[in-house]
PDB file of C-alpha atoms in Angstrom:
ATOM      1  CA  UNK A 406      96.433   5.547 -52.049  1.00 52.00           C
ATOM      2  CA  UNK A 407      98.168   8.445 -52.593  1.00 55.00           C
ATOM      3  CA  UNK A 408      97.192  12.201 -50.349  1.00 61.00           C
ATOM      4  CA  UNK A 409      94.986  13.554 -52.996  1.00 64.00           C
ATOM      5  CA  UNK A 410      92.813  10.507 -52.691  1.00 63.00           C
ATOM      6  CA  UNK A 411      92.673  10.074 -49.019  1.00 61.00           C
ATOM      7  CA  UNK A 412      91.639  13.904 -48.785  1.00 63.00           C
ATOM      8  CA  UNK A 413      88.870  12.896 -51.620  1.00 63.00           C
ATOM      9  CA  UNK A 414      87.794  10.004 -49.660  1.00 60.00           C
ATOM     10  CA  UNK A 415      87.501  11.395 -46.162  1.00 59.00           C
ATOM     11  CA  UNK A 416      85.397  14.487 -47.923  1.00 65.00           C
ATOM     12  CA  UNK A 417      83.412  11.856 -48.945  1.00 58.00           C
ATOM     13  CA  UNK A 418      83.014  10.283 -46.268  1.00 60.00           C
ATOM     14  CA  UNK A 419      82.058  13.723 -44.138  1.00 58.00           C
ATOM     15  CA  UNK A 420      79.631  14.189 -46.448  1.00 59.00           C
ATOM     16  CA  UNK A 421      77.858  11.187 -46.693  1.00 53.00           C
ATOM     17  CA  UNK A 422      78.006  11.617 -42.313  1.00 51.00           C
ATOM     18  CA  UNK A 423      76.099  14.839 -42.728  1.00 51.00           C
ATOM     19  CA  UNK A 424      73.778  13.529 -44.853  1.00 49.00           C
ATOM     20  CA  UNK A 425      73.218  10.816 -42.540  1.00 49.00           C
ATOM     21  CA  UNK A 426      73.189  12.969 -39.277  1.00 47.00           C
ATOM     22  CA  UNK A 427      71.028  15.524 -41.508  1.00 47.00           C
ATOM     23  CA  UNK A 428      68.454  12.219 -42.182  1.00 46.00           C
ATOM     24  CA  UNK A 429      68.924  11.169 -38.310  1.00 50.00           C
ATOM     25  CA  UNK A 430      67.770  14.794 -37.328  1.00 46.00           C
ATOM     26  CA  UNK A 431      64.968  15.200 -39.700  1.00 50.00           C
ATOM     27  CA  UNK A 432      63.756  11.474 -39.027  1.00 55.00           C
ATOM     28  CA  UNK A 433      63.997  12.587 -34.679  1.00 57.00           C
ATOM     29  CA  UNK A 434      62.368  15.861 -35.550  1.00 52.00           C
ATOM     30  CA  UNK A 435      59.606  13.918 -37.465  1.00 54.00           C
ATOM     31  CA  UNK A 436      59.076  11.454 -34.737  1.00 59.00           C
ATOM     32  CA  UNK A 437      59.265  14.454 -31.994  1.00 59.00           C
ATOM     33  CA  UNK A 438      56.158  16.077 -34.279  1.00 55.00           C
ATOM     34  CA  UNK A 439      54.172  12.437 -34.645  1.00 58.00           C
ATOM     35  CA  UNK A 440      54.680  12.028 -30.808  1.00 57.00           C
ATOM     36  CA  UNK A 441      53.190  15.897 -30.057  1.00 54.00           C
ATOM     37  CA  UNK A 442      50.270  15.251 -32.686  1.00 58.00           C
ATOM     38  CA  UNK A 443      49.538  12.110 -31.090  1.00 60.00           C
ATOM     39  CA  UNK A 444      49.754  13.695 -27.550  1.00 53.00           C
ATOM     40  CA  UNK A 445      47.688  16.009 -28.710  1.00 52.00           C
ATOM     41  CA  UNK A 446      45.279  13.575 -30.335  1.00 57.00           C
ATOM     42  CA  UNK A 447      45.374  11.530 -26.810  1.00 56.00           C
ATOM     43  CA  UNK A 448      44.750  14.545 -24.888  1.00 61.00           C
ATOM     44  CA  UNK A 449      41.474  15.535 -26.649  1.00 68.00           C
ATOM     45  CA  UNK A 450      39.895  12.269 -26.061  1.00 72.00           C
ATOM     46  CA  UNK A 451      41.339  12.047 -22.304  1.00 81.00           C
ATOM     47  CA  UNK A 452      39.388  15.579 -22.328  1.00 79.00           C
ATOM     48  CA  UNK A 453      36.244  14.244 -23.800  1.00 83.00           C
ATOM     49  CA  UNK A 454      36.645  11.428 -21.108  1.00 87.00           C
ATOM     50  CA  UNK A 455      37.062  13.378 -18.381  1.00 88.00           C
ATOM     51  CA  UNK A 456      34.257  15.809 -19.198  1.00 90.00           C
ATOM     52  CA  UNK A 457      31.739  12.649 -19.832  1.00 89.00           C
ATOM     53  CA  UNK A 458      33.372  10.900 -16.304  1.00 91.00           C
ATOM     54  CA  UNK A 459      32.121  14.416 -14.625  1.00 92.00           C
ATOM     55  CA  UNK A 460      28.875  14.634 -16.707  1.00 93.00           C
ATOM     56  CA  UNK A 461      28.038  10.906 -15.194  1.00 93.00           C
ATOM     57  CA  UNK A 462      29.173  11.565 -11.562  1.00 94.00           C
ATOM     58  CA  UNK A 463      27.043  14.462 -11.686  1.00 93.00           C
ATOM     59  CA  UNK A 464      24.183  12.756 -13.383  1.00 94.00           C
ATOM     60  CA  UNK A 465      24.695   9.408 -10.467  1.00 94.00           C
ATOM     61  CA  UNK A 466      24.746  12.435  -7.599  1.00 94.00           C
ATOM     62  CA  UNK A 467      21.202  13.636  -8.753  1.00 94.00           C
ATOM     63  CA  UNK A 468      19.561   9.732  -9.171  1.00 95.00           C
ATOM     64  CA  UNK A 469      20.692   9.045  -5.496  1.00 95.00           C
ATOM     65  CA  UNK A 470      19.286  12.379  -4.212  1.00 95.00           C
ATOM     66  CA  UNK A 471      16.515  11.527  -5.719  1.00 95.00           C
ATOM     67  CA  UNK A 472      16.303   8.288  -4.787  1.00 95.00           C
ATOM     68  CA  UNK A 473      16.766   9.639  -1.347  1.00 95.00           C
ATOM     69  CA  UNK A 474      13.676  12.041  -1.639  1.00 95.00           C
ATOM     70  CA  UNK A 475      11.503   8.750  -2.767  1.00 95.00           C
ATOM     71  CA  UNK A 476      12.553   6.730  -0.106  1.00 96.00           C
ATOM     72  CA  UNK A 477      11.970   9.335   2.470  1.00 94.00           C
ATOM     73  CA  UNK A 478       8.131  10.476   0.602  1.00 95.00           C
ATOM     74  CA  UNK A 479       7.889   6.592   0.955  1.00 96.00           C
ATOM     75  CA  UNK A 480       8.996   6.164   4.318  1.00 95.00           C
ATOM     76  CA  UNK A 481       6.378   9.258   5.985  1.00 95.00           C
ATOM     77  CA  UNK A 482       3.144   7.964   3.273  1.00 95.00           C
ATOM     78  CA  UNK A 483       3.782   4.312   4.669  1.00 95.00           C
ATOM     79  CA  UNK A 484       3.748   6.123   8.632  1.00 95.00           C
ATOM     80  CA  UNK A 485       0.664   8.351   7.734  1.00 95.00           C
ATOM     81  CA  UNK A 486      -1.238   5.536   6.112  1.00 95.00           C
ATOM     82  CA  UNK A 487      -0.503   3.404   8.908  1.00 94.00           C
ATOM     83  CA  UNK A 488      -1.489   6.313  11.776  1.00 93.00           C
ATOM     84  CA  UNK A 489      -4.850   6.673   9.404  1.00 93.00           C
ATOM     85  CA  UNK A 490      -5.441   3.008   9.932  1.00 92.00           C
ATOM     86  CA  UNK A 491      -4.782   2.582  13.029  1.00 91.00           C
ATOM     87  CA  UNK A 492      -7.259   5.755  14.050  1.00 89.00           C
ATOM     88  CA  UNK A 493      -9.628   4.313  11.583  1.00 88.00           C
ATOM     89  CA  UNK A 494      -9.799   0.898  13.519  1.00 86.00           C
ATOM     90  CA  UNK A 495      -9.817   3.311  17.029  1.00 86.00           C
ATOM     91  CA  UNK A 496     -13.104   5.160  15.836  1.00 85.00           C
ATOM     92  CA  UNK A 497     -14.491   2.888  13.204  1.00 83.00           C
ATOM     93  CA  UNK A 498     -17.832   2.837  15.463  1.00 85.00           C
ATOM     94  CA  UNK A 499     -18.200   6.576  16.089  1.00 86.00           C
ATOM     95  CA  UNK A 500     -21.193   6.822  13.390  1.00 88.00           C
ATOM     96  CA  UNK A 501     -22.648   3.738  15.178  1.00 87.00           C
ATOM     97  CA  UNK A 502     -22.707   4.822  18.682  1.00 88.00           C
ATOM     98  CA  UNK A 503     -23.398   8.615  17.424  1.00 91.00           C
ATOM     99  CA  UNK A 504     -26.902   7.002  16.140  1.00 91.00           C
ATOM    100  CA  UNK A 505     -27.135   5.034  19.324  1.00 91.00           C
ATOM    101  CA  UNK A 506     -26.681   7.604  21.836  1.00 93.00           C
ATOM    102  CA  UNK A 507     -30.433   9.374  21.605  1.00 92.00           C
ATOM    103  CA  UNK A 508     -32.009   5.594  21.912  1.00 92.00           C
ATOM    104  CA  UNK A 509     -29.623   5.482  25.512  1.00 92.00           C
ATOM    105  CA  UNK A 510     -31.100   8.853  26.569  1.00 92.00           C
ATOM    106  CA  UNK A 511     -34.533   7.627  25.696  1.00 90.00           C
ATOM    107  CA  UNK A 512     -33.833   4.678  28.020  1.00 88.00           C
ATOM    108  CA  UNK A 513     -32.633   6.800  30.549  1.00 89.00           C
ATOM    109  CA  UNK A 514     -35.990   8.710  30.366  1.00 87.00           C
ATOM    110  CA  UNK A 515     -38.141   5.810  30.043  1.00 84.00           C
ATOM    111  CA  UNK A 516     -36.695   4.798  33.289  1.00 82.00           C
ATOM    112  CA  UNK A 517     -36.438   7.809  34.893  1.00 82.00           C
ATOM    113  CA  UNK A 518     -40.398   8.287  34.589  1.00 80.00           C
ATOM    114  CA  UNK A 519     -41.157   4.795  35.492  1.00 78.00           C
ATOM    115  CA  UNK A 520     -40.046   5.229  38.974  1.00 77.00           C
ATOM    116  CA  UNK A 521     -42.616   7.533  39.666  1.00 76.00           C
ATOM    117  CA  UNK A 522     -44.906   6.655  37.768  1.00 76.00           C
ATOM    118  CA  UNK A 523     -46.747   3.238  37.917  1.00 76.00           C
ATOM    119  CA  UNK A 524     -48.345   3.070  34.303  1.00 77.00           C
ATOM    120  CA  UNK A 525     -47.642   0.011  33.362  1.00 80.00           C
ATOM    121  CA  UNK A 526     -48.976   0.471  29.964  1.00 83.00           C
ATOM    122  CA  UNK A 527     -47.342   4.006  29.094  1.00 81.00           C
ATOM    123  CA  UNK A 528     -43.987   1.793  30.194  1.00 83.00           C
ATOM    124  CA  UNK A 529     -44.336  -0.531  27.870  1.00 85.00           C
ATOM    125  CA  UNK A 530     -45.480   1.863  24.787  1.00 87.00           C
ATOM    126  CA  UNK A 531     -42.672   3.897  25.521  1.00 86.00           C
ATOM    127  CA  UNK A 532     -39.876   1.054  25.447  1.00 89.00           C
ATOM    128  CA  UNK A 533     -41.879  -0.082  21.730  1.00 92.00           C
ATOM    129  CA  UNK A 534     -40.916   3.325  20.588  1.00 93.00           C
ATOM    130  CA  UNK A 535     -37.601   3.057  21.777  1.00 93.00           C
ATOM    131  CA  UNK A 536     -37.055  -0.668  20.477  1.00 93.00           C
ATOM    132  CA  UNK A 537     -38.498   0.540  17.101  1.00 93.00           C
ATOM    133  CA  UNK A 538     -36.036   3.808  17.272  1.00 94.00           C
ATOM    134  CA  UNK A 539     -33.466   1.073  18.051  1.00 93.00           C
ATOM    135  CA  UNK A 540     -34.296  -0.991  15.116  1.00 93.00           C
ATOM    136  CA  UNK A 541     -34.506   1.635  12.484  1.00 93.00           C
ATOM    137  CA  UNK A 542     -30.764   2.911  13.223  1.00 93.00           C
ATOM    138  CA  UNK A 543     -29.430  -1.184  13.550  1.00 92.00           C
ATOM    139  CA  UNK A 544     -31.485  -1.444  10.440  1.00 93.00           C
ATOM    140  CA  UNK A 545     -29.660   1.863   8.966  1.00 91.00           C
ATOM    141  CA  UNK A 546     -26.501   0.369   9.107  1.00 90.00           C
ATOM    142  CA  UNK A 547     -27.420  -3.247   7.259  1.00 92.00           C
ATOM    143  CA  UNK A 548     -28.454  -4.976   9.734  1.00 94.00           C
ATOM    144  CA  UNK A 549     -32.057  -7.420   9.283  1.00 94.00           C
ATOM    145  CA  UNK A 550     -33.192  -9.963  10.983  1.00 94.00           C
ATOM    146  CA  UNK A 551     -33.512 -13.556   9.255  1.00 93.00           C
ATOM    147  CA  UNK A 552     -36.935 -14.759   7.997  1.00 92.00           C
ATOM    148  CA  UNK A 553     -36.060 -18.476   9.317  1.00 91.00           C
ATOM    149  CA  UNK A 554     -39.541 -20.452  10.118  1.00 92.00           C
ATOM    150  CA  UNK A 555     -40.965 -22.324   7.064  1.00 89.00           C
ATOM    151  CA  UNK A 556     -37.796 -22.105   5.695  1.00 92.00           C
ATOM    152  CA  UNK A 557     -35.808 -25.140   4.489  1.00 93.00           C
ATOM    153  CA  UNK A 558     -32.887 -25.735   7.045  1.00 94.00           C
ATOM    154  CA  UNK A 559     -29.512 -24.726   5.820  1.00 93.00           C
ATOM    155  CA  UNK A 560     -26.707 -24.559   7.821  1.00 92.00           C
ATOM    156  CA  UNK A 561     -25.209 -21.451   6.404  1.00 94.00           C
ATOM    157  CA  UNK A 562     -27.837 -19.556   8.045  1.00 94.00           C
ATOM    158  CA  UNK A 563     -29.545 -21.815  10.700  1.00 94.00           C
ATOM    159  CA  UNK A 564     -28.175 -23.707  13.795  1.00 93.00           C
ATOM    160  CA  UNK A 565     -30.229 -26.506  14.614  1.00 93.00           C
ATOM    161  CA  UNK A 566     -30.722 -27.109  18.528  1.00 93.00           C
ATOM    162  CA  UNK A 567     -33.777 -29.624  17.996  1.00 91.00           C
ATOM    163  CA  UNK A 568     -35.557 -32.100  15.794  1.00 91.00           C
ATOM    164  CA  UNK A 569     -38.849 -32.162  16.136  1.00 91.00           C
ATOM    165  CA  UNK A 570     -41.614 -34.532  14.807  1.00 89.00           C
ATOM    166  CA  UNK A 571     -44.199 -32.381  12.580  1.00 83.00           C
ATOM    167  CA  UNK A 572     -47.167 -33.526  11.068  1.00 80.00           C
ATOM    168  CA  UNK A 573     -47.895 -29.874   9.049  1.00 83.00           C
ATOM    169  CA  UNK A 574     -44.287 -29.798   7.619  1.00 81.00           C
ATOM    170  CA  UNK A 575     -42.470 -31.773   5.483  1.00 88.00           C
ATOM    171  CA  UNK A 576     -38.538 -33.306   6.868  1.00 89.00           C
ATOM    172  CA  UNK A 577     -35.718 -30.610   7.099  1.00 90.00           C
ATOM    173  CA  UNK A 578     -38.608 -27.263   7.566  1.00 91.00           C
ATOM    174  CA  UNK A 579     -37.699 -24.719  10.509  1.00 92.00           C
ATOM    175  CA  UNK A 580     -40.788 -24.947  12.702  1.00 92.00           C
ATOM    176  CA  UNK A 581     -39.864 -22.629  15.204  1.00 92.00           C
ATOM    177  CA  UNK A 582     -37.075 -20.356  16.040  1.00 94.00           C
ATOM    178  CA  UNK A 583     -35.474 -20.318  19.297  1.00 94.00           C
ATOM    179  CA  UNK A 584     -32.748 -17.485  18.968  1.00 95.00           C
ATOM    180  CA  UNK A 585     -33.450 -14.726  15.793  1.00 94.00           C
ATOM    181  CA  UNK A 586     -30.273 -14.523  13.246  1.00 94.00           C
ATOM    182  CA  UNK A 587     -29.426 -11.670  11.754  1.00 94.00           C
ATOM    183  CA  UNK A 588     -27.703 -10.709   8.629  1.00 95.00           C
ATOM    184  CA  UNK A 589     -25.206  -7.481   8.346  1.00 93.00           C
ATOM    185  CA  UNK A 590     -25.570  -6.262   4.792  1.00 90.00           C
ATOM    186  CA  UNK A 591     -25.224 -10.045   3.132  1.00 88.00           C
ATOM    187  CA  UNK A 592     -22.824 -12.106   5.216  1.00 94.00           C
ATOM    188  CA  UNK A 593     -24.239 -13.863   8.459  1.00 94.00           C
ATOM    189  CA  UNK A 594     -23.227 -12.213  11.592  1.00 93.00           C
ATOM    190  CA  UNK A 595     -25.650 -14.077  13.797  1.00 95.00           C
ATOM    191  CA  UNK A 596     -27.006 -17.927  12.705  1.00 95.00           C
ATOM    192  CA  UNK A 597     -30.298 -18.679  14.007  1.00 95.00           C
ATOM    193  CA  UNK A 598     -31.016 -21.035  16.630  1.00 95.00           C
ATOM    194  CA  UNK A 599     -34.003 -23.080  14.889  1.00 94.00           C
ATOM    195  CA  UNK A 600     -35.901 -26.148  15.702  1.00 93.00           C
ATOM    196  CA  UNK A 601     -36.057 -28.753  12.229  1.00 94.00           C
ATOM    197  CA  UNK A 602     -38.861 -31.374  11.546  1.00 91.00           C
ATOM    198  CA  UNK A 603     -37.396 -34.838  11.391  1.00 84.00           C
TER     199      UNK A 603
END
């Protein structure tokens, strides 16, 4: 190969390195742009992310205050009800003993006068008026007395202390009633104590 051609070939061969080096740079400044786009593109979501991460802390910080504020509204209502109950139970006969308290002072009266007096028969008017008085507030407040005699016998309402034999009544009649039962409003607070024909 003679000088002329050498020179040829190693201008040829620079130039075919500068287009090479030429791509390599244009192919590195491409990827350098790709990489900064897609940077870019991963920073906009990472943004969106962080602002819906902040968003939901935010959002979890308000449920557990008020989750907080229920529990504690909770916590006092179940403490009040309970303080209501229990002064409920405490007083639950005020309106009872209210209505009982003028039949005591007539009582009091009754026996007050009887001392110095020795009517007999005013005594015994007096403590009618006061049994009736008596009656009318027990009777106020649901409570009556058993109609039990003539009755058939049922043990839901009568106790049986005695059979007795009975000609006028036929078996399992209450002839006579030893103890009055009463009933408060419709559920048996006091049987009665009966005697039953056999």
């Amino acid at each position: 190969m003679n000088t002329e051609q050498q020179q040829k070939a190693a201008q040829a061969s620079e130039e075919n390195n500068e287009t090479t080096y030429g791509a390599d740079v244009t192919e590195e400044a491409g990827q350098d742009a790709a990489a900064a786009d897609q940077a870019a593109e991963t920073s906009e979501p990472q943004g969106a992310v962080q602002l819906e991460l902040e968003q939901l802390r935010k959002q979890a910080d308000e449920n557990q205050q008020r989750f907080l504020r229920a529990q504690a509204d909770f916590d006092n209502f179940r403490r009040r009800t309970a303080k209501e109950k229990e002064e409920f139970a405490k007083y639950a006969s005020l309106k009872l003993i209210e209505q009982l308290l003028p039949v005591v002072d007539n009582f009091e009266r009754a026996l007050a006068v009887s001392k110095d007096n020795k009517d007999h028969e005013a005594l015994t008017k007096g403590v009618e008026m006061i049994f009736r008085q008596l009656d009318q507030v027990l009777a106020s407040e649901g409570l009556k007395p058993m109609e039990s005699v003539g009755t058939p016998f049922n043990p839901e309402f009568h106790q049986a202390i005695m059979q007795v034999e009975s000609d006028e009544h036929e078996e399992g009649i209450v002839v006579e009633e030893v103890q009055k039962g009463y009933l408060l409003k419709d559920k048996v607070l006091r049987p009665a104590m009966v005697k039953v024909s056999s």
